[in-house]
Amino acid sequence: MMTFSQNSYPEGKLRGRGRLGRRLAAVALAGAAVGTLAPAAMAAPAPADARRGGVDARAELRAFVADGSSTAAFAEVREDGRRIWRDAVGTSDLATGQPVRPDGRFRIGSVTKAFVSTVVLQLVGEGRLRLDDPVERHLPGLVPNGGAISVRQLLNHSSGLYDYTEDPRFFYQDEASLRDYALGDRRWQDYRPEQLVAIGVAHPPYFAPGQGWKYSNTNYILAGLLIDKLTGHSWQSEVTRRIVRPLHLDDTVFPGSETGLRGPHVRAYAKLPEGPADITRLNPTVGDAAGNGISTTADLDRFHAALFGGRLLRPAEQAALTTTVPTGSGHSSYGLGVAQADFGCGPLWGHDGGLPGWGTLLFGTADGKRQVALSYNPYEGTDQSGVETAVVALAVKTLCGTTAPAGTAVDALAALRGPGR
């Protein structure tokens, strides 16, 4: 995730290393006043879950909504499969002032990549493909120079392929383009994955395959197509069959073009001069296998525990999952659909994600024994600079058990977001 200054629109730096939403939403509109939230946003008492297990990160959670940069935030911490802390702050619906439910569903953005990578690795374990297979072998003619790009390079973002979300049609950099996103037709555009790949490969690659690292959502659109080709089923159905159902992740779905969220959920907003614009609904085909999932904090925590607890992959594929390449940060590296970051208490694993109006973090220990899942709702069109610090502070408090010194927070932020993103 990147921070915008309140008075500028730096091209190509919207929220999110690891987040599909970094170019799909405008942030920090010049001179935008911070919106005032309904009283319920600040007045809800701490639930019992906020006082269990020796964890209390309510102050860190409140930081998301204290300045109006987010309308809602909620998180859950699990240890050894048991919830030890859960809390929620903010307003679920600005029109009614309804408080946030900590068990609500939300868009997880690029956390979807961890699910997709896990299925690809399961197919490797079944002998359906090898990580060093060239993309051209399985998806002939789809990617220029596909014979030199391996499946592994797709999953760890060392392919060099241009990120389709960096195409100008996908980013919004001022009040007018935010208005167009909120009130116009862009949110409803339907995409086929082949179209998204075509947009990406129409641009020159960042570097030759294997000669660098740059996060690219195009890689995971291709990973989804690989699953489709090898199994004869959509990547969504394979993720559901192989992960969601066995783990009983009953609130996790990977929709096609369905624009809404079923079940309890908060609403997402953009700040316009005439008032909040509801941007909850969108056509998630824009994210496809790079970021169209919907889940809950409880489901994400259970998924992390199963993945890093060795319940989803064989040892060889588990080792491949956590074999990383440097991102250039010095504080982070990237495996196959998961990132490693140092928060000051040893290496932690997970991913972040987002779409316009939605932000997500899922991180935990390498053994899967402890994890935190966070959802927050950036109020698009307001200054988001404080949100970055809030994300880091909550992660450090819940996973390391401390309040991070300023320097540690900065280092952790760099580890999460990577250089230049």
GROMACS .gro file of C-alpha atoms in nm:
model
  421
    1MET     CA    1   0.000   0.000   0.000
    2MET     CA    2   0.119   0.347  -0.078
    3THR     CA    3   0.053   0.676   0.089
    4PHE     CA    4  -0.072   0.979  -0.099
    5SER     CA    5   0.001   1.330   0.009
    6GLN     CA    6  -0.317   1.522   0.071
    7ASN     CA    7  -0.240   1.777  -0.198
    8SER     CA    8  -0.115   1.572  -0.490
    9TYR     CA    9  -0.208   1.286  -0.720
   10PRO     CA   10   0.120   1.105  -0.795
   11GLU     CA   11   0.056   0.895  -1.101
   12GLY     CA   12   0.101   0.522  -1.055
   13LYS     CA   13   0.098   0.522  -0.676
   14LEU     CA   14  -0.245   0.424  -0.559
   15ARG     CA   15  -0.288   0.213  -0.249
   16GLY     CA   16  -0.148  -0.128  -0.250
   17ARG     CA   17   0.159  -0.337  -0.297
   18GLY     CA   18  -0.018  -0.664  -0.314
   19ARG     CA   19  -0.346  -0.486  -0.353
   20LEU     CA   20  -0.547  -0.490  -0.670
   21GLY     CA   21  -0.707  -0.166  -0.558
   22ARG     CA   22  -0.395   0.046  -0.581
   23ARG     CA   23  -0.500   0.166  -0.928
   24LEU     CA   24  -0.871   0.111  -0.906
   25ALA     CA   25  -0.954   0.389  -0.661
   26ALA     CA   26  -0.860   0.751  -0.606
   27VAL     CA   27  -0.725   0.850  -0.268
   28ALA     CA   28  -0.617   1.169  -0.095
   29LEU     CA   29  -0.805   1.416  -0.308
   30ALA     CA   30  -0.643   1.758  -0.301
   31GLY     CA   31  -0.770   1.960  -0.007
   32ALA     CA   32  -1.048   1.711   0.071
   33ALA     CA   33  -1.199   1.765   0.412
   34VAL     CA   34  -1.220   1.464   0.641
   35GLY     CA   35  -1.577   1.339   0.666
   36THR     CA   36  -1.758   1.323   0.999
   37LEU     CA   37  -1.884   0.978   1.083
   38ALA     CA   38  -2.205   0.896   1.261
   39PRO     CA   39  -2.181   0.888   1.643
   40ALA     CA   40  -2.200   0.510   1.641
   41ALA     CA   41  -1.860   0.504   1.476
   42MET     CA   42  -1.690   0.613   1.794
   43ALA     CA   43  -1.925   0.518   2.074
   44ALA     CA   44  -1.963   0.140   2.058
   45PRO     CA   45  -1.839  -0.030   2.377
   46ALA     CA   46  -1.562  -0.286   2.358
   47PRO     CA   47  -1.711  -0.637   2.326
   48ALA     CA   48  -1.604  -0.921   2.550
   49ASP     CA   49  -1.384  -1.056   2.274
   50ALA     CA   50  -1.173  -0.742   2.300
   51ARG     CA   51  -1.061  -0.842   2.648
   52ARG     CA   52  -0.978  -1.209   2.601
   53GLY     CA   53  -0.643  -1.384   2.574
   54GLY     CA   54  -0.427  -1.095   2.687
   55VAL     CA   55  -0.469  -0.913   2.355
   56ASP     CA   56  -0.622  -0.569   2.334
   57ALA     CA   57  -0.558  -0.378   2.014
   58ARG     CA   58  -0.871  -0.167   2.029
   59ALA     CA   59  -0.668   0.153   2.038
   60GLU     CA   60  -0.486   0.047   1.721
   61LEU     CA   61  -0.817  -0.047   1.558
   62ARG     CA   62  -0.978   0.286   1.649
   63ALA     CA   63  -0.695   0.466   1.471
   64PHE     CA   64  -0.851   0.361   1.140
   65VAL     CA   65  -1.166   0.566   1.201
   66ALA     CA   66  -1.040   0.835   1.439
   67ASP     CA   67  -0.955   1.083   1.163
   68GLY     CA   68  -1.231   0.985   0.922
   69SER     CA   69  -0.996   0.820   0.673
   70SER     CA   70  -1.184   0.490   0.711
   71THR     CA   71  -1.550   0.435   0.784
   72ALA     CA   72  -1.510   0.096   0.951
   73ALA     CA   73  -1.250  -0.155   1.070
   74PHE     CA   74  -1.262  -0.493   1.238
   75ALA     CA   75  -1.012  -0.764   1.315
   76GLU     CA   76  -0.975  -1.107   1.472
   77VAL     CA   77  -0.674  -1.283   1.625
   78ARG     CA   78  -0.654  -1.660   1.660
   79GLU     CA   79  -0.400  -1.870   1.842
   80ASP     CA   80  -0.389  -2.250   1.826
   81GLY     CA   81  -0.723  -2.244   1.648
   82ARG     CA   82  -0.896  -2.042   1.921
   83ARG     CA   83  -1.017  -1.687   1.887
   84ILE     CA   84  -0.838  -1.477   2.148
   85TRP     CA   85  -0.945  -1.131   2.035
   86ARG     CA   86  -1.202  -0.975   1.807
   87ASP     CA   87  -1.326  -0.619   1.785
   88ALA     CA   88  -1.494  -0.375   1.549
   89VAL     CA   89  -1.514   0.002   1.522
   90GLY     CA   90  -1.683   0.245   1.289
   91THR     CA   91  -2.008   0.260   1.101
   92SER     CA   92  -2.150  -0.011   0.880
   93ASP     CA   93  -2.394   0.220   0.700
   94LEU     CA   94  -2.341   0.596   0.695
   95ALA     CA   95  -2.708   0.656   0.617
   96THR     CA   96  -2.838   0.473   0.924
   97GLY     CA   97  -2.539   0.490   1.160
   98GLN     CA   98  -2.554   0.115   1.208
   99PRO     CA   99  -2.243  -0.008   1.393
  100VAL     CA  100  -2.005  -0.260   1.244
  101ARG     CA  101  -2.050  -0.633   1.297
  102PRO     CA  102  -1.716  -0.809   1.354
  103ASP     CA  103  -1.843  -1.122   1.174
  104GLY     CA  104  -1.936  -0.945   0.850
  105ARG     CA  105  -1.817  -1.032   0.501
  106PHE     CA  106  -1.581  -0.814   0.300
  107ARG     CA  107  -1.386  -0.806  -0.024
  108ILE     CA  108  -1.039  -0.951   0.030
  109GLY     CA  109  -0.869  -0.828  -0.289
  110SER     CA  110  -0.524  -0.975  -0.340
  111VAL     CA  111  -0.547  -1.213  -0.045
  112THR     CA  112  -0.724  -1.418  -0.314
  113LYS     CA  113  -0.379  -1.490  -0.454
  114ALA     CA  114  -0.287  -1.713  -0.160
  115PHE     CA  115  -0.588  -1.935  -0.234
  116VAL     CA  116  -0.506  -1.952  -0.606
  117SER     CA  117  -0.139  -2.028  -0.548
  118THR     CA  118  -0.232  -2.306  -0.305
  119VAL     CA  119  -0.444  -2.477  -0.570
  120VAL     CA  120  -0.165  -2.446  -0.829
  121LEU     CA  121   0.074  -2.607  -0.580
  122GLN     CA  122  -0.174  -2.887  -0.515
  123LEU     CA  123  -0.181  -2.952  -0.890
  124VAL     CA  124   0.199  -2.963  -0.885
  125GLY     CA  125   0.180  -3.223  -0.609
  126GLU     CA  126  -0.060  -3.426  -0.822
  127GLY     CA  127   0.182  -3.422  -1.115
  128ARG     CA  128  -0.042  -3.209  -1.339
  129LEU     CA  129   0.236  -2.957  -1.397
  130ARG     CA  130   0.577  -2.848  -1.268
  131LEU     CA  131   0.667  -2.513  -1.125
  132ASP     CA  132   0.941  -2.477  -1.384
  133ASP     CA  133   0.712  -2.553  -1.676
  134PRO     CA  134   0.699  -2.268  -1.927
  135VAL     CA  135   0.366  -2.089  -1.946
  136GLU     CA  136   0.360  -2.155  -2.320
  137ARG     CA  137   0.331  -2.530  -2.256
  138HIS     CA  138  -0.007  -2.496  -2.088
  139LEU     CA  139  -0.140  -2.168  -2.231
  140PRO     CA  140   0.000  -2.164  -2.585
  141GLY     CA  141  -0.003  -1.834  -2.769
  142LEU     CA  142  -0.144  -1.631  -2.481
  143VAL     CA  143   0.174  -1.462  -2.356
  144PRO     CA  144   0.456  -1.323  -2.572
  145ASN     CA  145   0.781  -1.495  -2.473
  146GLY     CA  146   0.573  -1.745  -2.278
  147GLY     CA  147   0.833  -2.011  -2.344
  148ALA     CA  148   1.077  -1.823  -2.121
  149ILE     CA  149   0.835  -1.754  -1.834
  150SER     CA  150   0.783  -2.030  -1.578
  151VAL     CA  151   0.482  -2.103  -1.361
  152ARG     CA  152   0.701  -2.032  -1.058
  153GLN     CA  153   0.781  -1.686  -1.196
  154LEU     CA  154   0.411  -1.612  -1.229
  155LEU     CA  155   0.347  -1.706  -0.867
  156ASN     CA  156   0.641  -1.513  -0.719
  157HIS     CA  157   0.609  -1.206  -0.946
  158SER     CA  158   0.945  -1.243  -1.116
  159SER     CA  159   0.796  -1.289  -1.465
  160GLY     CA  160   0.842  -0.924  -1.560
  161LEU     CA  161   0.491  -0.911  -1.708
  162TYR     CA  162   0.326  -0.570  -1.698
  163ASP     CA  163   0.054  -0.530  -1.437
  164TYR     CA  164  -0.269  -0.475  -1.628
  165THR     CA  165  -0.403  -0.255  -1.346
  166GLU     CA  166  -0.130  -0.001  -1.430
  167ASP     CA  167  -0.300   0.060  -1.763
  168PRO     CA  168  -0.453   0.411  -1.756
  169ARG     CA  169  -0.805   0.276  -1.799
  170PHE     CA  170  -0.787   0.131  -1.448
  171PHE     CA  171  -0.659   0.416  -1.233
  172TYR     CA  172  -0.825   0.730  -1.101
  173GLN     CA  173  -0.617   1.021  -0.986
  174ASP     CA  174  -0.845   1.317  -0.914
  175GLU     CA  175  -1.190   1.415  -0.800
  176ALA     CA  176  -1.337   1.394  -1.149
  177SER     CA  177  -1.214   1.039  -1.209
  178LEU     CA  178  -1.327   0.930  -0.862
  179ARG     CA  179  -1.669   1.068  -0.942
  180ASP     CA  180  -1.666   0.879  -1.269
  181TYR     CA  181  -1.581   0.559  -1.084
  182ALA     CA  182  -1.846   0.613  -0.816
  183LEU     CA  183  -2.130   0.732  -1.035
  184GLY     CA  184  -2.042   0.617  -1.386
  185ASP     CA  185  -2.019   0.283  -1.564
  186ARG     CA  186  -1.664   0.174  -1.479
  187ARG     CA  187  -1.763  -0.029  -1.175
  188TRP     CA  188  -1.995  -0.244  -1.383
  189GLN     CA  189  -1.754  -0.333  -1.667
  190ASP     CA  190  -1.741  -0.708  -1.729
  191TYR     CA  191  -1.404  -0.862  -1.818
  192ARG     CA  192  -1.292  -1.201  -1.935
  193PRO     CA  193  -0.953  -1.309  -1.797
  194GLU     CA  194  -0.810  -1.328  -2.148
  195GLN     CA  195  -0.899  -0.961  -2.192
  196LEU     CA  196  -0.710  -0.866  -1.877
  197VAL     CA  197  -0.405  -1.063  -1.991
  198ALA     CA  198  -0.423  -0.896  -2.332
  199ILE     CA  199  -0.423  -0.552  -2.167
  200GLY     CA  200  -0.117  -0.649  -1.964
  201VAL     CA  201   0.089  -0.801  -2.244
  202ALA     CA  202   0.010  -0.510  -2.476
  203HIS     CA  203   0.263  -0.316  -2.267
  204PRO     CA  204   0.637  -0.390  -2.268
  205PRO     CA  205   0.753  -0.615  -1.981
  206TYR     CA  206   0.929  -0.457  -1.687
  207PHE     CA  207   1.232  -0.685  -1.729
  208ALA     CA  208   1.334  -1.020  -1.874
  209PRO     CA  209   1.185  -1.323  -1.696
  210GLY     CA  210   1.365  -1.397  -1.371
  211GLN     CA  211   1.573  -1.078  -1.384
  212GLY     CA  212   1.388  -0.877  -1.122
  213TRP     CA  213   1.080  -0.856  -0.904
  214LYS     CA  214   0.768  -0.646  -0.954
  215TYR     CA  215   0.421  -0.718  -0.828
  216SER     CA  216   0.187  -0.780  -1.120
  217ASN     CA  217  -0.176  -0.883  -1.106
  218THR     CA  218  -0.142  -1.017  -1.461
  219ASN     CA  219   0.056  -1.310  -1.320
  220TYR     CA  220  -0.242  -1.433  -1.121
  221ILE     CA  221  -0.493  -1.391  -1.400
  222LEU     CA  222  -0.269  -1.640  -1.582
  223ALA     CA  223  -0.253  -1.864  -1.276
  224GLY     CA  224  -0.631  -1.881  -1.276
  225LEU     CA  225  -0.632  -1.971  -1.643
  226LEU     CA  226  -0.377  -2.245  -1.572
  227ILE     CA  227  -0.613  -2.399  -1.317
  228ASP     CA  228  -0.900  -2.377  -1.566
  229LYS     CA  229  -0.695  -2.547  -1.838
  230LEU     CA  230  -0.550  -2.826  -1.622
  231THR     CA  231  -0.868  -2.921  -1.437
  232GLY     CA  232  -1.140  -2.843  -1.687
  233HIS     CA  233  -1.312  -2.641  -1.415
  234SER     CA  234  -1.304  -2.275  -1.322
  235TRP     CA  235  -1.042  -2.169  -1.071
  236GLN     CA  236  -1.328  -2.056  -0.844
  237SER     CA  237  -1.480  -2.404  -0.836
  238GLU     CA  238  -1.141  -2.567  -0.772
  239VAL     CA  239  -1.059  -2.329  -0.485
  240THR     CA  240  -1.403  -2.399  -0.340
  241ARG     CA  241  -1.371  -2.777  -0.378
  242ARG     CA  242  -1.014  -2.805  -0.255
  243ILE     CA  243  -0.998  -2.540   0.018
  244VAL     CA  244  -1.325  -2.373   0.109
  245ARG     CA  245  -1.537  -2.683   0.163
  246PRO     CA  246  -1.278  -2.903   0.340
  247LEU     CA  247  -1.195  -2.621   0.583
  248HIS     CA  248  -1.563  -2.527   0.627
  249LEU     CA  249  -1.500  -2.167   0.528
  250ASP     CA  250  -1.872  -2.113   0.503
  251ASP     CA  251  -1.856  -1.737   0.449
  252THR     CA  252  -1.588  -1.742   0.177
  253VAL     CA  253  -1.690  -1.713  -0.187
  254PHE     CA  254  -1.521  -1.630  -0.517
  255PRO     CA  255  -1.793  -1.472  -0.728
  256GLY     CA  256  -1.814  -1.448  -1.101
  257SER     CA  257  -1.976  -1.122  -1.203
  258GLU     CA  258  -2.213  -1.091  -0.907
  259THR     CA  259  -2.181  -0.729  -0.797
  260GLY     CA  260  -2.304  -0.749  -0.437
  261LEU     CA  261  -2.210  -0.919  -0.112
  262ARG     CA  262  -2.450  -1.163   0.048
  263GLY     CA  263  -2.499  -1.179   0.422
  264PRO     CA  264  -2.403  -0.911   0.674
  265HIS     CA  265  -2.141  -0.666   0.549
  266VAL     CA  266  -2.033  -0.306   0.582
  267ARG     CA  267  -2.079  -0.060   0.300
  268ALA     CA  268  -1.791   0.106   0.113
  269TYR     CA  269  -1.789   0.475   0.027
  270ALA     CA  270  -1.625   0.747  -0.178
  271LYS     CA  271  -1.630   1.104  -0.051
  272LEU     CA  272  -1.780   1.345  -0.303
  273PRO     CA  273  -1.858   1.716  -0.245
  274GLU     CA  274  -2.230   1.644  -0.219
  275GLY     CA  275  -2.177   1.361   0.029
  276PRO     CA  276  -2.080   0.993   0.049
  277ALA     CA  277  -2.127   0.781  -0.262
  278ASP     CA  278  -2.193   0.413  -0.196
  279ILE     CA  279  -1.939   0.204  -0.392
  280THR     CA  280  -2.008  -0.129  -0.222
  281ARG     CA  281  -2.118  -0.300  -0.541
  282LEU     CA  282  -1.882  -0.361  -0.831
  283ASN     CA  283  -1.825  -0.618  -1.102
  284PRO     CA  284  -1.547  -0.837  -0.954
  285THR     CA  285  -1.440  -0.977  -1.290
  286VAL     CA  286  -1.192  -0.687  -1.295
  287GLY     CA  287  -0.997  -0.882  -1.032
  288ASP     CA  288  -1.064  -1.243  -1.134
  289ALA     CA  289  -0.798  -1.475  -0.985
  290ALA     CA  290  -0.588  -1.175  -0.881
  291GLY     CA  291  -0.841  -1.046  -0.631
  292ASN     CA  292  -1.215  -1.113  -0.644
  293GLY     CA  293  -1.267  -1.309  -0.320
  294ILE     CA  294  -1.510  -1.235  -0.037
  295SER     CA  295  -1.457  -1.369   0.315
  296THR     CA  296  -1.463  -1.298   0.689
  297THR     CA  297  -1.187  -1.250   0.944
  298ALA     CA  298  -1.266  -1.589   1.101
  299ASP     CA  299  -1.246  -1.770   0.768
  300LEU     CA  300  -0.921  -1.600   0.670
  301ASP     CA  301  -0.761  -1.687   1.003
  302ARG     CA  302  -0.866  -2.051   0.962
  303PHE     CA  303  -0.727  -2.059   0.609
  304HIS     CA  304  -0.393  -1.919   0.725
  305ALA     CA  305  -0.375  -2.173   1.009
  306ALA     CA  306  -0.442  -2.460   0.770
  307LEU     CA  307  -0.201  -2.339   0.502
  308PHE     CA  308   0.094  -2.272   0.731
  309GLY     CA  309   0.003  -2.562   0.957
  310GLY     CA  310   0.071  -2.800   0.668
  311ARG     CA  311  -0.286  -2.918   0.613
  312LEU     CA  312  -0.324  -2.812   0.250
  313LEU     CA  313   0.009  -2.896   0.085
  314ARG     CA  314   0.259  -3.182   0.084
  315PRO     CA  315   0.603  -3.106   0.232
  316ALA     CA  316   0.767  -3.043  -0.106
  317GLU     CA  317   0.502  -2.794  -0.214
  318GLN     CA  318   0.496  -2.640   0.134
  319ALA     CA  319   0.867  -2.573   0.097
  320ALA     CA  320   0.808  -2.420  -0.246
  321LEU     CA  321   0.536  -2.196  -0.103
  322THR     CA  322   0.780  -2.035   0.137
  323THR     CA  323   1.084  -2.021  -0.091
  324THR     CA  324   1.112  -1.650  -0.152
  325VAL     CA  325   1.267  -1.400  -0.386
  326PRO     CA  326   1.378  -1.055  -0.267
  327THR     CA  327   1.145  -0.763  -0.327
  328GLY     CA  328   1.422  -0.508  -0.288
  329SER     CA  329   1.298  -0.392   0.051
  330GLY     CA  330   1.542  -0.570   0.279
  331HIS     CA  331   1.254  -0.626   0.520
  332SER     CA  332   1.036  -0.845   0.300
  333SER     CA  333   1.047  -1.119   0.041
  334TYR     CA  334   0.784  -1.295  -0.168
  335GLY     CA  335   0.707  -1.664  -0.194
  336LEU     CA  336   0.434  -1.823  -0.404
  337GLY     CA  337   0.126  -1.616  -0.335
  338VAL     CA  338   0.242  -1.520   0.014
  339ALA     CA  339   0.485  -1.260   0.146
  340GLN     CA  340   0.731  -1.280   0.432
  341ALA     CA  341   0.779  -0.971   0.648
  342ASP     CA  342   0.974  -0.893   0.962
  343PHE     CA  343   0.771  -0.695   1.216
  344GLY     CA  344   1.045  -0.703   1.477
  345CYS     CA  345   0.951  -1.038   1.631
  346GLY     CA  346   1.071  -1.278   1.364
  347PRO     CA  347   0.943  -1.357   1.015
  348LEU     CA  348   0.568  -1.351   0.960
  349TRP     CA  349   0.374  -1.469   0.656
  350GLY     CA  350   0.064  -1.355   0.474
  351HIS     CA  351  -0.075  -1.108   0.224
  352ASP     CA  352  -0.262  -0.781   0.203
  353GLY     CA  353  -0.535  -0.689  -0.039
  354GLY     CA  354  -0.790  -0.435  -0.144
  355LEU     CA  355  -1.039  -0.294  -0.388
  356PRO     CA  356  -1.196   0.051  -0.395
  357GLY     CA  357  -1.333   0.110  -0.047
  358TRP     CA  358  -1.190  -0.214   0.094
  359GLY     CA  359  -0.861  -0.303   0.260
  360THR     CA  360  -0.750  -0.637   0.404
  361LEU     CA  361  -0.453  -0.779   0.590
  362LEU     CA  362  -0.387  -1.146   0.673
  363PHE     CA  363  -0.060  -1.228   0.847
  364GLY     CA  364   0.061  -1.482   1.099
  365THR     CA  365   0.339  -1.704   1.221
  366ALA     CA  366   0.524  -1.951   1.001
  367ASP     CA  367   0.383  -2.248   1.193
  368GLY     CA  368   0.023  -2.135   1.153
  369LYS     CA  369  -0.033  -2.113   1.527
  370ARG     CA  370  -0.119  -1.743   1.544
  371GLN     CA  371  -0.269  -1.506   1.290
  372VAL     CA  372  -0.456  -1.178   1.255
  373ALA     CA  373  -0.710  -1.093   0.988
  374LEU     CA  374  -0.808  -0.729   0.941
  375SER     CA  375  -1.071  -0.561   0.728
  376TYR     CA  376  -1.104  -0.185   0.697
  377ASN     CA  377  -1.294   0.048   0.468
  378PRO     CA  378  -1.091   0.342   0.336
  379TYR     CA  379  -1.317   0.642   0.278
  380GLU     CA  380  -1.205   0.699  -0.079
  381GLY     CA  381  -1.133   1.064  -0.148
  382THR     CA  382  -0.986   1.142   0.194
  383ASP     CA  383  -0.626   1.156   0.310
  384GLN     CA  384  -0.512   0.797   0.363
  385SER     CA  385  -0.166   0.866   0.503
  386GLY     CA  386  -0.259   0.764   0.857
  387VAL     CA  387  -0.409   0.433   0.748
  388GLU     CA  388  -0.069   0.289   0.660
  389THR     CA  389   0.060   0.348   1.011
  390ALA     CA  390  -0.259   0.203   1.156
  391VAL     CA  391  -0.221  -0.121   0.958
  392VAL     CA  392   0.133  -0.171   1.081
  393ALA     CA  393   0.055  -0.079   1.440
  394LEU     CA  394  -0.230  -0.330   1.459
  395ALA     CA  395  -0.024  -0.607   1.301
  396VAL     CA  396   0.268  -0.550   1.537
  397LYS     CA  397   0.046  -0.530   1.845
  398THR     CA  398  -0.150  -0.846   1.766
  399LEU     CA  399   0.132  -1.063   1.633
  400CYS     CA  400   0.429  -0.940   1.835
  401GLY     CA  401   0.243  -0.837   2.147
  402THR     CA  402   0.408  -0.496   2.166
  403THR     CA  403   0.353  -0.140   2.063
  404ALA     CA  404   0.607  -0.085   1.789
  405PRO     CA  405   0.853   0.203   1.828
  406ALA     CA  406   0.832   0.456   1.548
  407GLY     CA  407   1.135   0.315   1.367
  408THR     CA  408   1.005  -0.040   1.385
  409ALA     CA  409   0.671   0.070   1.244
  410VAL     CA  410   0.839   0.238   0.951
  411ASP     CA  411   1.048  -0.072   0.880
  412ALA     CA  412   0.744  -0.298   0.906
  413LEU     CA  413   0.551  -0.072   0.673
  414ALA     CA  414   0.830  -0.093   0.415
  415ALA     CA  415   0.833  -0.471   0.453
  416LEU     CA  416   0.463  -0.499   0.392
  417ARG     CA  417   0.441  -0.266   0.100
  418GLY     CA  418   0.769  -0.308  -0.083
  419PRO     CA  419   0.972  -0.047  -0.264
  420GLY     CA  420   0.806   0.206  -0.490
  421ARG     CA  421   0.461   0.064  -0.440
   0.00000   0.00000   0.00000
